[in-house]
PDB file of C-alpha atoms and ligand atoms in Angstrom:
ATOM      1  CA  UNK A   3     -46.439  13.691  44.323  1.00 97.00           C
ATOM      2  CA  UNK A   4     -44.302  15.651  46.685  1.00 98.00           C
ATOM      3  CA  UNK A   5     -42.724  19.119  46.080  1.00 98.00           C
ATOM      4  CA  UNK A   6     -38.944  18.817  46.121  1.00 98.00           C
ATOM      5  CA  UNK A   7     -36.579  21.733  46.743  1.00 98.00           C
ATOM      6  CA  UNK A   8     -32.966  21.556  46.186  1.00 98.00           C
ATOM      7  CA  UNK A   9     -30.134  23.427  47.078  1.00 97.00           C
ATOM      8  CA  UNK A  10     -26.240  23.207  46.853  1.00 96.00           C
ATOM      9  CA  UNK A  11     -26.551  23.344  50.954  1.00 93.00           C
ATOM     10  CA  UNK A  12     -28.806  24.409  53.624  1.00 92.00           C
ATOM     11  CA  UNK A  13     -29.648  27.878  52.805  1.00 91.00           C
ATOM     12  CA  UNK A  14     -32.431  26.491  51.247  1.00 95.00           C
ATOM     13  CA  UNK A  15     -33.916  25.851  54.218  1.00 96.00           C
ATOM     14  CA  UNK A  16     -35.037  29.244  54.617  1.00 95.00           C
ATOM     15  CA  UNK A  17     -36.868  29.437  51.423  1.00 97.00           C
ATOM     16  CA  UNK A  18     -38.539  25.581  52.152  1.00 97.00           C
ATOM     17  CA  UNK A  19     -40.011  27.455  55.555  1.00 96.00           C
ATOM     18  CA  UNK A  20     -41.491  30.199  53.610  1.00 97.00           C
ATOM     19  CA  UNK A  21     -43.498  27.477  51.754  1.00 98.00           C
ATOM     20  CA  UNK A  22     -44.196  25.480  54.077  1.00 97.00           C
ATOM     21  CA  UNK A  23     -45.723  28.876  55.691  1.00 97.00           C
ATOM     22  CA  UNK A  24     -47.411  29.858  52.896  1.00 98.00           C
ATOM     23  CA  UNK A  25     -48.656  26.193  51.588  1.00 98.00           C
ATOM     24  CA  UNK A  26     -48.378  23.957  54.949  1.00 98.00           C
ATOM     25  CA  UNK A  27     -50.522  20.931  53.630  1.00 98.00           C
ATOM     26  CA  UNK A  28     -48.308  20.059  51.232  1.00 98.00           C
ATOM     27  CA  UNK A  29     -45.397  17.102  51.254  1.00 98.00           C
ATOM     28  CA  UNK A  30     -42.426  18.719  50.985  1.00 98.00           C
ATOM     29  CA  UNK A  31     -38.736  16.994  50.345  1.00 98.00           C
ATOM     30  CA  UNK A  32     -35.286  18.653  50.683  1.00 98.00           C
ATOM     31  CA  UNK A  33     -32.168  17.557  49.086  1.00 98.00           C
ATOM     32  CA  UNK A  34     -28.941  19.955  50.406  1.00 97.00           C
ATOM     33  CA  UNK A  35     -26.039  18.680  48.119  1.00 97.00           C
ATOM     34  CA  UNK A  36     -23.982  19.562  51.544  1.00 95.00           C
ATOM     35  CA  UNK A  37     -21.006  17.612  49.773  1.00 96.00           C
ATOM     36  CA  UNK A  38     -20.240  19.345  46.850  1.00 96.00           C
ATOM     37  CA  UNK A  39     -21.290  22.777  48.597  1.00 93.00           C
ATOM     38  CA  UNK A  40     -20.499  25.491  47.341  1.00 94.00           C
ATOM     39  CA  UNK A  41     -21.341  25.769  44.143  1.00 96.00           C
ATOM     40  CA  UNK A  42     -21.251  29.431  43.634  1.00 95.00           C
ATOM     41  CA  UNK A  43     -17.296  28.944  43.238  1.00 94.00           C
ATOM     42  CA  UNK A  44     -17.327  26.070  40.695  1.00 96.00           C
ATOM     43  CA  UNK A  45     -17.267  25.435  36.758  1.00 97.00           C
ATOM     44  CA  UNK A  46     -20.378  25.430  34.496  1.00 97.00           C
ATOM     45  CA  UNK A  47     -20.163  21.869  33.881  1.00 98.00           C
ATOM     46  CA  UNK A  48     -19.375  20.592  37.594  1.00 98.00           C
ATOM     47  CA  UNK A  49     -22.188  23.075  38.256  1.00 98.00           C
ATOM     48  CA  UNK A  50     -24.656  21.153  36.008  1.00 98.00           C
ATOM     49  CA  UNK A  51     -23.718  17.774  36.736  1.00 98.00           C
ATOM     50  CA  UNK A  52     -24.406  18.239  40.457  1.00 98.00           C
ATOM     51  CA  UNK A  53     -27.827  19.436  39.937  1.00 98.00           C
ATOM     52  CA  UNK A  54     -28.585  16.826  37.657  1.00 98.00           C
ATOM     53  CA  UNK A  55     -27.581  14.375  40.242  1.00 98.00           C
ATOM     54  CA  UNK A  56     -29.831  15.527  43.017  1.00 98.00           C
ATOM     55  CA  UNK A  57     -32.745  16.434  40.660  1.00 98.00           C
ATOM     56  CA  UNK A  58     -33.017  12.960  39.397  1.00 98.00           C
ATOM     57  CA  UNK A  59     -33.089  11.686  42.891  1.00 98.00           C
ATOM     58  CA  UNK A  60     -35.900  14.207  43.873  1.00 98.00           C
ATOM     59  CA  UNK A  61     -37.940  12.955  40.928  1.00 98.00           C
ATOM     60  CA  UNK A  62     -36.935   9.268  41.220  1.00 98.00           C
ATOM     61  CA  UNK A  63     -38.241  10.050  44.969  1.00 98.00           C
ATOM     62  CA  UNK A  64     -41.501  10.963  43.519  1.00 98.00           C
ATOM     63  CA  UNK A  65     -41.536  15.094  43.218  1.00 98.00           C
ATOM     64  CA  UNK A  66     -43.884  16.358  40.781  1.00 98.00           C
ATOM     65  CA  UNK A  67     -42.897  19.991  41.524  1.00 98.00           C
ATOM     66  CA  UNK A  68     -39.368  20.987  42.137  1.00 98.00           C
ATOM     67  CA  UNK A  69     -37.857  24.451  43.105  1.00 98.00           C
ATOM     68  CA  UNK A  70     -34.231  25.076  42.772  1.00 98.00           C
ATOM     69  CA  UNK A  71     -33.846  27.273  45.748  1.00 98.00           C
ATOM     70  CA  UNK A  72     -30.136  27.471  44.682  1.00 98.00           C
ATOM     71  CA  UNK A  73     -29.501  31.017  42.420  1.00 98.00           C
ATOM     72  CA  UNK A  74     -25.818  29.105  41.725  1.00 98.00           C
ATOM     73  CA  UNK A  75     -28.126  26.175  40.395  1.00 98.00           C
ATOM     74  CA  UNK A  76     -30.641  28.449  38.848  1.00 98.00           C
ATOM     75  CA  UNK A  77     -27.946  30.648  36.991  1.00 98.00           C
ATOM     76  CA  UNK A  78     -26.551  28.277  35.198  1.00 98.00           C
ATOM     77  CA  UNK A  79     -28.460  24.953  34.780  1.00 98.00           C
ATOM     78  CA  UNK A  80     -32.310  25.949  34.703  1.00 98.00           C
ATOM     79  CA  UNK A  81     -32.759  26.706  31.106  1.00 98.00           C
ATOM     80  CA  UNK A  82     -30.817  23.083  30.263  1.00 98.00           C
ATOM     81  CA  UNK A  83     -33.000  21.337  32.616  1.00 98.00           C
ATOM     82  CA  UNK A  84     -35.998  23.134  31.669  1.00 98.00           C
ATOM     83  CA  UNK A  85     -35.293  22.145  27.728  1.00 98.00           C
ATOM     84  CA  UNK A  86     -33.324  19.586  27.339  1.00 98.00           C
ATOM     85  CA  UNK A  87     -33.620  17.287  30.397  1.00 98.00           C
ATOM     86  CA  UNK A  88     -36.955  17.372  31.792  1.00 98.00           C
ATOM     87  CA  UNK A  89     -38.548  16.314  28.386  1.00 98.00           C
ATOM     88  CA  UNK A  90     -36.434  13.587  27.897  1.00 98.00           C
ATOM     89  CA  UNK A  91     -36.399  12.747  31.906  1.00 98.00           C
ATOM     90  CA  UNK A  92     -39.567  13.085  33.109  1.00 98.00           C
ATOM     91  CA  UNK A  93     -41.747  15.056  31.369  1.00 98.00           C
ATOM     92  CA  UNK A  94     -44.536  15.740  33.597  1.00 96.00           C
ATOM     93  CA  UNK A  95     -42.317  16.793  36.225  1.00 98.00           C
ATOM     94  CA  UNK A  96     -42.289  20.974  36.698  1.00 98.00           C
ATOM     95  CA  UNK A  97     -38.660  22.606  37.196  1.00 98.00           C
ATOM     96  CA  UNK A  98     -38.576  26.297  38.734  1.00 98.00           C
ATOM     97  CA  UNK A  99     -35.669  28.619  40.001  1.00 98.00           C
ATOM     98  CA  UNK A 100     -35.275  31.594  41.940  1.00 98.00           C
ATOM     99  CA  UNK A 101     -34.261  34.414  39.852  1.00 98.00           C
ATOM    100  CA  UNK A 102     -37.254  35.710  37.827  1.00 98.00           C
ATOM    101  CA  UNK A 103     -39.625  35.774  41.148  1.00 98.00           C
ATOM    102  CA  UNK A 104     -36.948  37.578  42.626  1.00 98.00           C
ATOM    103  CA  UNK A 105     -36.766  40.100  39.544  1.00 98.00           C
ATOM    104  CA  UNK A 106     -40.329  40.626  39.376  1.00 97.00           C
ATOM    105  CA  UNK A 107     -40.633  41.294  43.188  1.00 97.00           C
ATOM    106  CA  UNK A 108     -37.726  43.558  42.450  1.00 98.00           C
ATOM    107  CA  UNK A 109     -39.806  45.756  39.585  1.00 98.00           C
ATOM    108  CA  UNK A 110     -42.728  45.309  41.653  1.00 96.00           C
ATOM    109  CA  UNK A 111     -42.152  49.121  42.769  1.00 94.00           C
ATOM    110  CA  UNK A 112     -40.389  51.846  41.117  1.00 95.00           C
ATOM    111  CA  UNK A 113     -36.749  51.425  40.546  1.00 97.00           C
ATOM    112  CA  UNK A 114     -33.835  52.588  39.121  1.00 97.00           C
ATOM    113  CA  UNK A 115     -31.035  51.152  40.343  1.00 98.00           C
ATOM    114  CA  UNK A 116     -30.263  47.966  41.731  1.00 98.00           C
ATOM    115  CA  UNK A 117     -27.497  46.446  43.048  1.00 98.00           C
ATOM    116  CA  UNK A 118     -27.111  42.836  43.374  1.00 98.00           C
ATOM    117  CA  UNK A 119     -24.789  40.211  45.676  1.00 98.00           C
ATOM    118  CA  UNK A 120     -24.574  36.966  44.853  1.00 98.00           C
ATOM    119  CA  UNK A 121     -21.938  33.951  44.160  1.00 97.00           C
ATOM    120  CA  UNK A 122     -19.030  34.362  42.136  1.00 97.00           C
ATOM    121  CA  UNK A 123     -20.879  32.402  39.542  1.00 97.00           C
ATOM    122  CA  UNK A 124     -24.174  33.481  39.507  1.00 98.00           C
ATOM    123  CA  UNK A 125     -22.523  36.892  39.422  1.00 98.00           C
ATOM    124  CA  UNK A 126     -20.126  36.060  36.518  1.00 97.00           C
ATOM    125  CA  UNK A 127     -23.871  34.816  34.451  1.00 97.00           C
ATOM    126  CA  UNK A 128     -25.124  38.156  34.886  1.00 98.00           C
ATOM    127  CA  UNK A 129     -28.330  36.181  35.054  1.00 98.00           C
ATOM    128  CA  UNK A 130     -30.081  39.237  37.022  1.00 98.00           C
ATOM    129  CA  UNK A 131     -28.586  41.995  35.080  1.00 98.00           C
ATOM    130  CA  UNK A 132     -30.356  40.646  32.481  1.00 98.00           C
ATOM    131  CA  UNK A 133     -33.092  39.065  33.312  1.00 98.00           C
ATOM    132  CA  UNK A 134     -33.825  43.060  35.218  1.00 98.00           C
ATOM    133  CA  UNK A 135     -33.408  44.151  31.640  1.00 98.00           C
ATOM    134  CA  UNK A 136     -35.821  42.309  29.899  1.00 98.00           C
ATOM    135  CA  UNK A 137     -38.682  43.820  31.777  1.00 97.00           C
ATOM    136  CA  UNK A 138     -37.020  47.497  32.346  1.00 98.00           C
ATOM    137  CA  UNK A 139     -34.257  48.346  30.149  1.00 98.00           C
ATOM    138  CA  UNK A 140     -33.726  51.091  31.825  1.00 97.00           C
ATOM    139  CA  UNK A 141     -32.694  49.875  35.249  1.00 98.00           C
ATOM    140  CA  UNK A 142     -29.234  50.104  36.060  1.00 98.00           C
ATOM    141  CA  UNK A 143     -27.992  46.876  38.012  1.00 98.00           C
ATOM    142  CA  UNK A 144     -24.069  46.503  39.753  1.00 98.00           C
ATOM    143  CA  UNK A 145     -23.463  43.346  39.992  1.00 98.00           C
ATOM    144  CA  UNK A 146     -21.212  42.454  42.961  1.00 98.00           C
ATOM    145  CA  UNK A 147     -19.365  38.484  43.958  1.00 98.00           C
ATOM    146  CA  UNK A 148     -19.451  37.852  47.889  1.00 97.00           C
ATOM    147  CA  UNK A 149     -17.765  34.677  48.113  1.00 96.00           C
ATOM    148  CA  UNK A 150     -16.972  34.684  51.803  1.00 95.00           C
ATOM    149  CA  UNK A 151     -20.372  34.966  52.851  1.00 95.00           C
ATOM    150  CA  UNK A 152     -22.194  31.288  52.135  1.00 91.00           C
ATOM    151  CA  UNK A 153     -18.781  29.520  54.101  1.00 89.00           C
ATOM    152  CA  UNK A 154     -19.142  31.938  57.348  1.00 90.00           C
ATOM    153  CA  UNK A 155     -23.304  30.793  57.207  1.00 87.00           C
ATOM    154  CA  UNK A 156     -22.807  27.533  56.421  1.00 81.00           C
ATOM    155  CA  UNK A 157     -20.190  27.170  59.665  1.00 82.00           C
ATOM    156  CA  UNK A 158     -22.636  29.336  61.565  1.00 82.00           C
ATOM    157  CA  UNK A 159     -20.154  31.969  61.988  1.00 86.00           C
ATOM    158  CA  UNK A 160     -21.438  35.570  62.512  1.00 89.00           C
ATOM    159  CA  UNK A 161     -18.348  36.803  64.331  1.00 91.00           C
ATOM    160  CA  UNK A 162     -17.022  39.032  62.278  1.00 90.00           C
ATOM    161  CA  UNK A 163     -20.482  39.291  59.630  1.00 94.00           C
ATOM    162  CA  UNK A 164     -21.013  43.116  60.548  1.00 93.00           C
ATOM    163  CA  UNK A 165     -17.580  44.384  59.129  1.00 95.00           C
ATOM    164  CA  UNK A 166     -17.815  41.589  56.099  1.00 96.00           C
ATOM    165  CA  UNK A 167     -21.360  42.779  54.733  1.00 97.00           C
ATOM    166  CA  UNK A 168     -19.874  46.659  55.806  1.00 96.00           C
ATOM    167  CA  UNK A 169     -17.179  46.006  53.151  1.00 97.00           C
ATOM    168  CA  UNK A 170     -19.334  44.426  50.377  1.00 97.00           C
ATOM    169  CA  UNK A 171     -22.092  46.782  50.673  1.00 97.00           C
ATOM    170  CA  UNK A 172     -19.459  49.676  50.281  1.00 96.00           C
ATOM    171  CA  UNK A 173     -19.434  48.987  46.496  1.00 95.00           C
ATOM    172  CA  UNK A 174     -22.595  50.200  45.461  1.00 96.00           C
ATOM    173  CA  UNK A 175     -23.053  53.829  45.443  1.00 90.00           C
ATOM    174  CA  UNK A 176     -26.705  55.208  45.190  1.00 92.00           C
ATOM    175  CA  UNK A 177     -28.854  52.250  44.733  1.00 98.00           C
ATOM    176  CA  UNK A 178     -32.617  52.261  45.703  1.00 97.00           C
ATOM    177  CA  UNK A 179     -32.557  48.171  45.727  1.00 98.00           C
ATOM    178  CA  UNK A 180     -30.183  45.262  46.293  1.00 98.00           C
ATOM    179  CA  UNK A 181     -31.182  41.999  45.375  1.00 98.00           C
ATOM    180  CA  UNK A 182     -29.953  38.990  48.061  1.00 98.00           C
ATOM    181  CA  UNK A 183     -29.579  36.866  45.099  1.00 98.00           C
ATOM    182  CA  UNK A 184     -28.050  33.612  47.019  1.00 97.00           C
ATOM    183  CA  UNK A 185     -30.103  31.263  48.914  1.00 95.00           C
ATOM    184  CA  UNK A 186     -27.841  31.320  52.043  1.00 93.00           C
ATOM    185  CA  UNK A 187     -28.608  35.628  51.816  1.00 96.00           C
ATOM    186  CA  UNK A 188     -32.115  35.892  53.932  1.00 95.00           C
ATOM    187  CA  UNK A 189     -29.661  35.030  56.996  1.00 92.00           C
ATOM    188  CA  UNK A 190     -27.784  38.114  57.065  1.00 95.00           C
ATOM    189  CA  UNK A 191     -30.901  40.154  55.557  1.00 97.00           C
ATOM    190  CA  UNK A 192     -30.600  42.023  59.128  1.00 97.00           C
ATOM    191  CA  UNK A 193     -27.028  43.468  58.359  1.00 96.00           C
ATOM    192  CA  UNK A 194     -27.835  44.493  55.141  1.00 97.00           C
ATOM    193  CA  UNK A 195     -30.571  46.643  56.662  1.00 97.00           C
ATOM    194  CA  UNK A 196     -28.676  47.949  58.836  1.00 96.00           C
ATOM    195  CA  UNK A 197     -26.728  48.842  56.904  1.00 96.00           C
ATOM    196  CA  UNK A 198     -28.390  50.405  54.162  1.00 96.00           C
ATOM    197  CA  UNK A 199     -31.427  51.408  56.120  1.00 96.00           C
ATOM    198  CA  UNK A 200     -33.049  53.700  53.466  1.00 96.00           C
ATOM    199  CA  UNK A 201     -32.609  50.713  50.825  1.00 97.00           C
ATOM    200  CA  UNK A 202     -35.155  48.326  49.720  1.00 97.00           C
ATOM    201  CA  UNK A 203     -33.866  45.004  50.209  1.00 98.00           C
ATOM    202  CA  UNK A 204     -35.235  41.779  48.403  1.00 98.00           C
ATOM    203  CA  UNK A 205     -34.874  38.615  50.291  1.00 98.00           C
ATOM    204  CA  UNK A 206     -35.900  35.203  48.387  1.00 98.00           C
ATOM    205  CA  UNK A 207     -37.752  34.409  51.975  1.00 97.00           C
ATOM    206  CA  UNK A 208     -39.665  37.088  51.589  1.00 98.00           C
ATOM    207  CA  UNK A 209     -41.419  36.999  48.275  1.00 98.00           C
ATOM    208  CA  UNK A 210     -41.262  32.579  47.373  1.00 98.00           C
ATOM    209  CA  UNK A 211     -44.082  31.616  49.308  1.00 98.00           C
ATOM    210  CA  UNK A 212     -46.556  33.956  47.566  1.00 98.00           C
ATOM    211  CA  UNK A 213     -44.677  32.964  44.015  1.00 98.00           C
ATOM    212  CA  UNK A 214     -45.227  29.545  44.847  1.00 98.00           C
ATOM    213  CA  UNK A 215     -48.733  30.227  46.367  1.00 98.00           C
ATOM    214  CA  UNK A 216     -49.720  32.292  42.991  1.00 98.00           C
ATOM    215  CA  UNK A 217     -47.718  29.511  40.566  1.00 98.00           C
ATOM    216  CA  UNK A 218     -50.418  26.817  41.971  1.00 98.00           C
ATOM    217  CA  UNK A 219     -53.091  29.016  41.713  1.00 98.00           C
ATOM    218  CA  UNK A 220     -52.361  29.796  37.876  1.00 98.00           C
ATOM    219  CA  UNK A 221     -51.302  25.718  37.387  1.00 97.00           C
ATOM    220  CA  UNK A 222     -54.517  23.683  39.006  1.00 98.00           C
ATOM    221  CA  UNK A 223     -53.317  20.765  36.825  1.00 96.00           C
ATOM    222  CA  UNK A 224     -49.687  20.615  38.592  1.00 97.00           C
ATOM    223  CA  UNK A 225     -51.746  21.416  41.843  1.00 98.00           C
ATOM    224  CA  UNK A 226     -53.960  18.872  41.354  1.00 97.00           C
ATOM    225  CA  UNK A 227     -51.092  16.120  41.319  1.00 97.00           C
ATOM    226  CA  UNK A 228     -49.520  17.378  44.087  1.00 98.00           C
ATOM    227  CA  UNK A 229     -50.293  14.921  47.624  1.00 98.00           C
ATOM    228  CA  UNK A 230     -50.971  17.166  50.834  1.00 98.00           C
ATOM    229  CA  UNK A 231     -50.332  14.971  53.972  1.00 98.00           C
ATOM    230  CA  UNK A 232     -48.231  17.846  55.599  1.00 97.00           C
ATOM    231  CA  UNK A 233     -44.758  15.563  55.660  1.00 97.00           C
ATOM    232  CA  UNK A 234     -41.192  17.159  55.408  1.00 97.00           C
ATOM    233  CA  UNK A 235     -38.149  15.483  54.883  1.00 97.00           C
ATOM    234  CA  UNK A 236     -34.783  16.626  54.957  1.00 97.00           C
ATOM    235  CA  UNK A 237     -31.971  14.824  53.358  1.00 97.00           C
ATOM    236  CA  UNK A 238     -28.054  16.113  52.721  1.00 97.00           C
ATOM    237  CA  UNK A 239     -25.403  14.557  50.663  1.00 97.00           C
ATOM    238  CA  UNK A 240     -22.607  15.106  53.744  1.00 96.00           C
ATOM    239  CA  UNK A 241     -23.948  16.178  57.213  1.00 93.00           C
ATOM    240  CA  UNK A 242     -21.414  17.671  59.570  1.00 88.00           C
ATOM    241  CA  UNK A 243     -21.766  19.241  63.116  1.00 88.00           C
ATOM    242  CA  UNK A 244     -21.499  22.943  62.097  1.00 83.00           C
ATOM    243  CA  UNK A 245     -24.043  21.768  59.205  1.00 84.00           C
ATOM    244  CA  UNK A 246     -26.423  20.253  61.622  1.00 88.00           C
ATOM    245  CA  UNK A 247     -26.162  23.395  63.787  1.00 87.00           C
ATOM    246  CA  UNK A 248     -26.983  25.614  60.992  1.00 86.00           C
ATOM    247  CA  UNK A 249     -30.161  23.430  60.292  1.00 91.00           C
ATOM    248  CA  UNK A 250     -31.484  23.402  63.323  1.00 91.00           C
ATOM    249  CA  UNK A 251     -31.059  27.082  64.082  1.00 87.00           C
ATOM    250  CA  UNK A 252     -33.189  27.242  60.956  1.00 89.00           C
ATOM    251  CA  UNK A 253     -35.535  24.811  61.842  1.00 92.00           C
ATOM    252  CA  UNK A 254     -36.110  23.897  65.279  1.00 88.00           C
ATOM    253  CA  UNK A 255     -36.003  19.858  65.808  1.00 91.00           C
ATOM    254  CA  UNK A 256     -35.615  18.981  62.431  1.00 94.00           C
ATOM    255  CA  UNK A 257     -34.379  15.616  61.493  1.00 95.00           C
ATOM    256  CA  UNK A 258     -31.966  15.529  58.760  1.00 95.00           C
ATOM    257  CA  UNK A 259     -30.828  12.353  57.301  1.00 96.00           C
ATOM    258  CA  UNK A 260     -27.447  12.042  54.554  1.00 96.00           C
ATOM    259  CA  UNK A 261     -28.025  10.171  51.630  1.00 97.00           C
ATOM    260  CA  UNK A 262     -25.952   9.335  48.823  1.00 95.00           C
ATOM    261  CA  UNK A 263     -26.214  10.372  44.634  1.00 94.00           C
ATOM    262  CA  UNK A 264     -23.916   7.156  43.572  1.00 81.00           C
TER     263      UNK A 264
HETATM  264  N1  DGL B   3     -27.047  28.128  47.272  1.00 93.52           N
HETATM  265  C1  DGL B   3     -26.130  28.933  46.524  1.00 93.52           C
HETATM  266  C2  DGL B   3     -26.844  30.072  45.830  1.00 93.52           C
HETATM  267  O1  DGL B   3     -27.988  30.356  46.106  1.00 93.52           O
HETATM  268  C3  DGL B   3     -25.023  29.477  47.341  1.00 93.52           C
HETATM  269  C4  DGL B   3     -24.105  28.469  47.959  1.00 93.52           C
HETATM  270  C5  DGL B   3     -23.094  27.874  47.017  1.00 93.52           C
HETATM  271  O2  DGL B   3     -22.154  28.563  46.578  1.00 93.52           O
HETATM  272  O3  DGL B   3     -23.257  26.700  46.748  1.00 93.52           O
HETATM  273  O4  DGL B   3     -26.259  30.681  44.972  1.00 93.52           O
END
C-alpha cells in the first residue's frame, strides 16, 4: 500500500518532498483538490465533503497511510475522519494531519509566545491556540487570517509578497515563534525571516519528514504494509497553466495528471 497525501492544492507539494527526502523508498500518491481550492475560505460542511471526496479516492487507489498536508483540511475534518469515517470506511487505513507535529515542534524549545498565520478557517477553529494549550497552558498564541497569501502562491505571484507578509507580520507584537500553519506557507518561509529575523519560525517542511520518519518507527505494523518501489504520482482535480507552473517550480519535471472525484 502506497502513502497518499492530500491537499486542497499544490502546497502540499512541499511537504510530499520533505518525505520523499526523509523516506525515499516509499510509493507515494498526491491528490491536489486544485478545483475546489481554496479551502481555507469555505464552510465547515463544503470543507468536509471535499476531503471526503479525495480521501476515498486515495484509499480506493490503494493508500494505507494518508497525510492531510492541508491545515484547512486538518482543522476541521480530521477528528470526523479519524472517528467516524475511517472505521466505518476502511478501517485499516491510518489518517494523520498537520497541526499537532507542528505544535510539538513548536514546544520543542522554550516558548512563550507564539503567533500563528493561517487560513481564514483554520484560524476561525483556533485549532492551534488550543491544541498549544493542551501541552503548555501557559503559552500565549495570536492567532492571525492571511487570506491573500495561498491565491498569490498558487498563481506563482511574488510581485508584491514582500510588502503583503510586511503587513501581516505587523500584527504580532513580541512573539518568540510564529507558526506557518498553511501548507502553501514553507514558500514564503524566506520573507517571514526576513522579516522577523530574531523569530523562530516553524515551517511544516521543516519538521514532517522526521514526524513521518519517527510515526513509522513507533508503528512497524502500518510500516510493514506499506510497498517501497520508490513511485510518485501526482494527480489534481483541475490543472491550469499558473498551477502547472507552480508544480514544477516545486518539483522539477514532475508529471501531473487531472483526475476527476464524480
Ligand atoms: N492547503 C490549505 C491549508 O493548508 C491552504 C489553501 C486553501 O485555502 O485551500 O490550510
Amino acid at each position: 500500500m502506497k502513502i497518499g497525501v492530500f491537499d486542497s492544492g499544490l502546497g502540499g507539494l512541499v511537504i510530499t518532498q520533505a518525505f520523499i527526502k526523509a523516506l525515499p523508498d516509499y510509493d507515494y500518491l498526491y491528490l491536489g483538490d486544485t478545483a475546489h481550492l481554496p479551502y481555507g475560505e469555505k464552510t465547515s460542511g463544503r470543507i468536509l465533503k471535499y476531503t471526503l471526496d479525495s480521501l476515498r479516492y486515495l484509499i480506493d487507489s490503494d493508500c494505507g497511510l494518508i497525510i492531510i498536508a492541508c491545515n484547512t483540511a486538518t482543522s476541521i475534518a480530521l477528528r470526523y475522519i479519524q472517528q467516524k469515517f475511517i472505521p466505518a470506511y476502511a478501517p485499516r487505513v491510518k489518517v494523520l494531519g498537520v497541526v499537532i507535529p507542528t505544535v510539538e515542534a513548536a514546544l520543542a524549545q522554550p516558548v512563550s509566545r507564539v503567533g500563528v498565520i493561517a487560513t481564514p478557517a483554520t484560524i476561525k477553529s483556533h485549532i492551534y491556540a488550543t491544541e498549544l494549550h493542551k501541552i503548555q497552558p501557559s503559552v500565549k498564541v495570536t492567532e492571525v487570517a492571511t487570506p491573500q497569501l495561498v491565491p498569490l502562491i498558487e498563481s506563482n505571484n511574488f510581485q508584491y509578497m514582500d510588502n503583503l507578509v510586511d503587513d501581516y507580520l505587523s500584527n504580532f507584537d513580541a512573539i518568540d515563534s510564529l507558526i506557518l500553519g498553511c501548507t502553501h506557507y514553507p514558500l514564503i518561509k524566506d520573507y517571514c525571516r526576513r522579516r522577523l529575523p530574531d523569530v523562530n519560525i516553524i515551517s511544516q517542511d521543516e519538521l514532517m519528514g522526521a514526524k513521518l520518519a519517527d510515526y513509522l518507527h513507533r508503528h512497524p505494523e502500518i510500516d510493514s504494509q506499506l510497498s517501497r518501489q520508490g513511485t510518485r504520482r501526482f494527480c489534481v482535480t483541475r490543472t491550469s497553466p499558473s498551477a502547472l507552473a507552480v508544480a514544477s517550480r516545486l518539483i522539477p519535471d514532475i508529471e501531473v495528471a487531472e483526475i476527476s472525484l464524480d
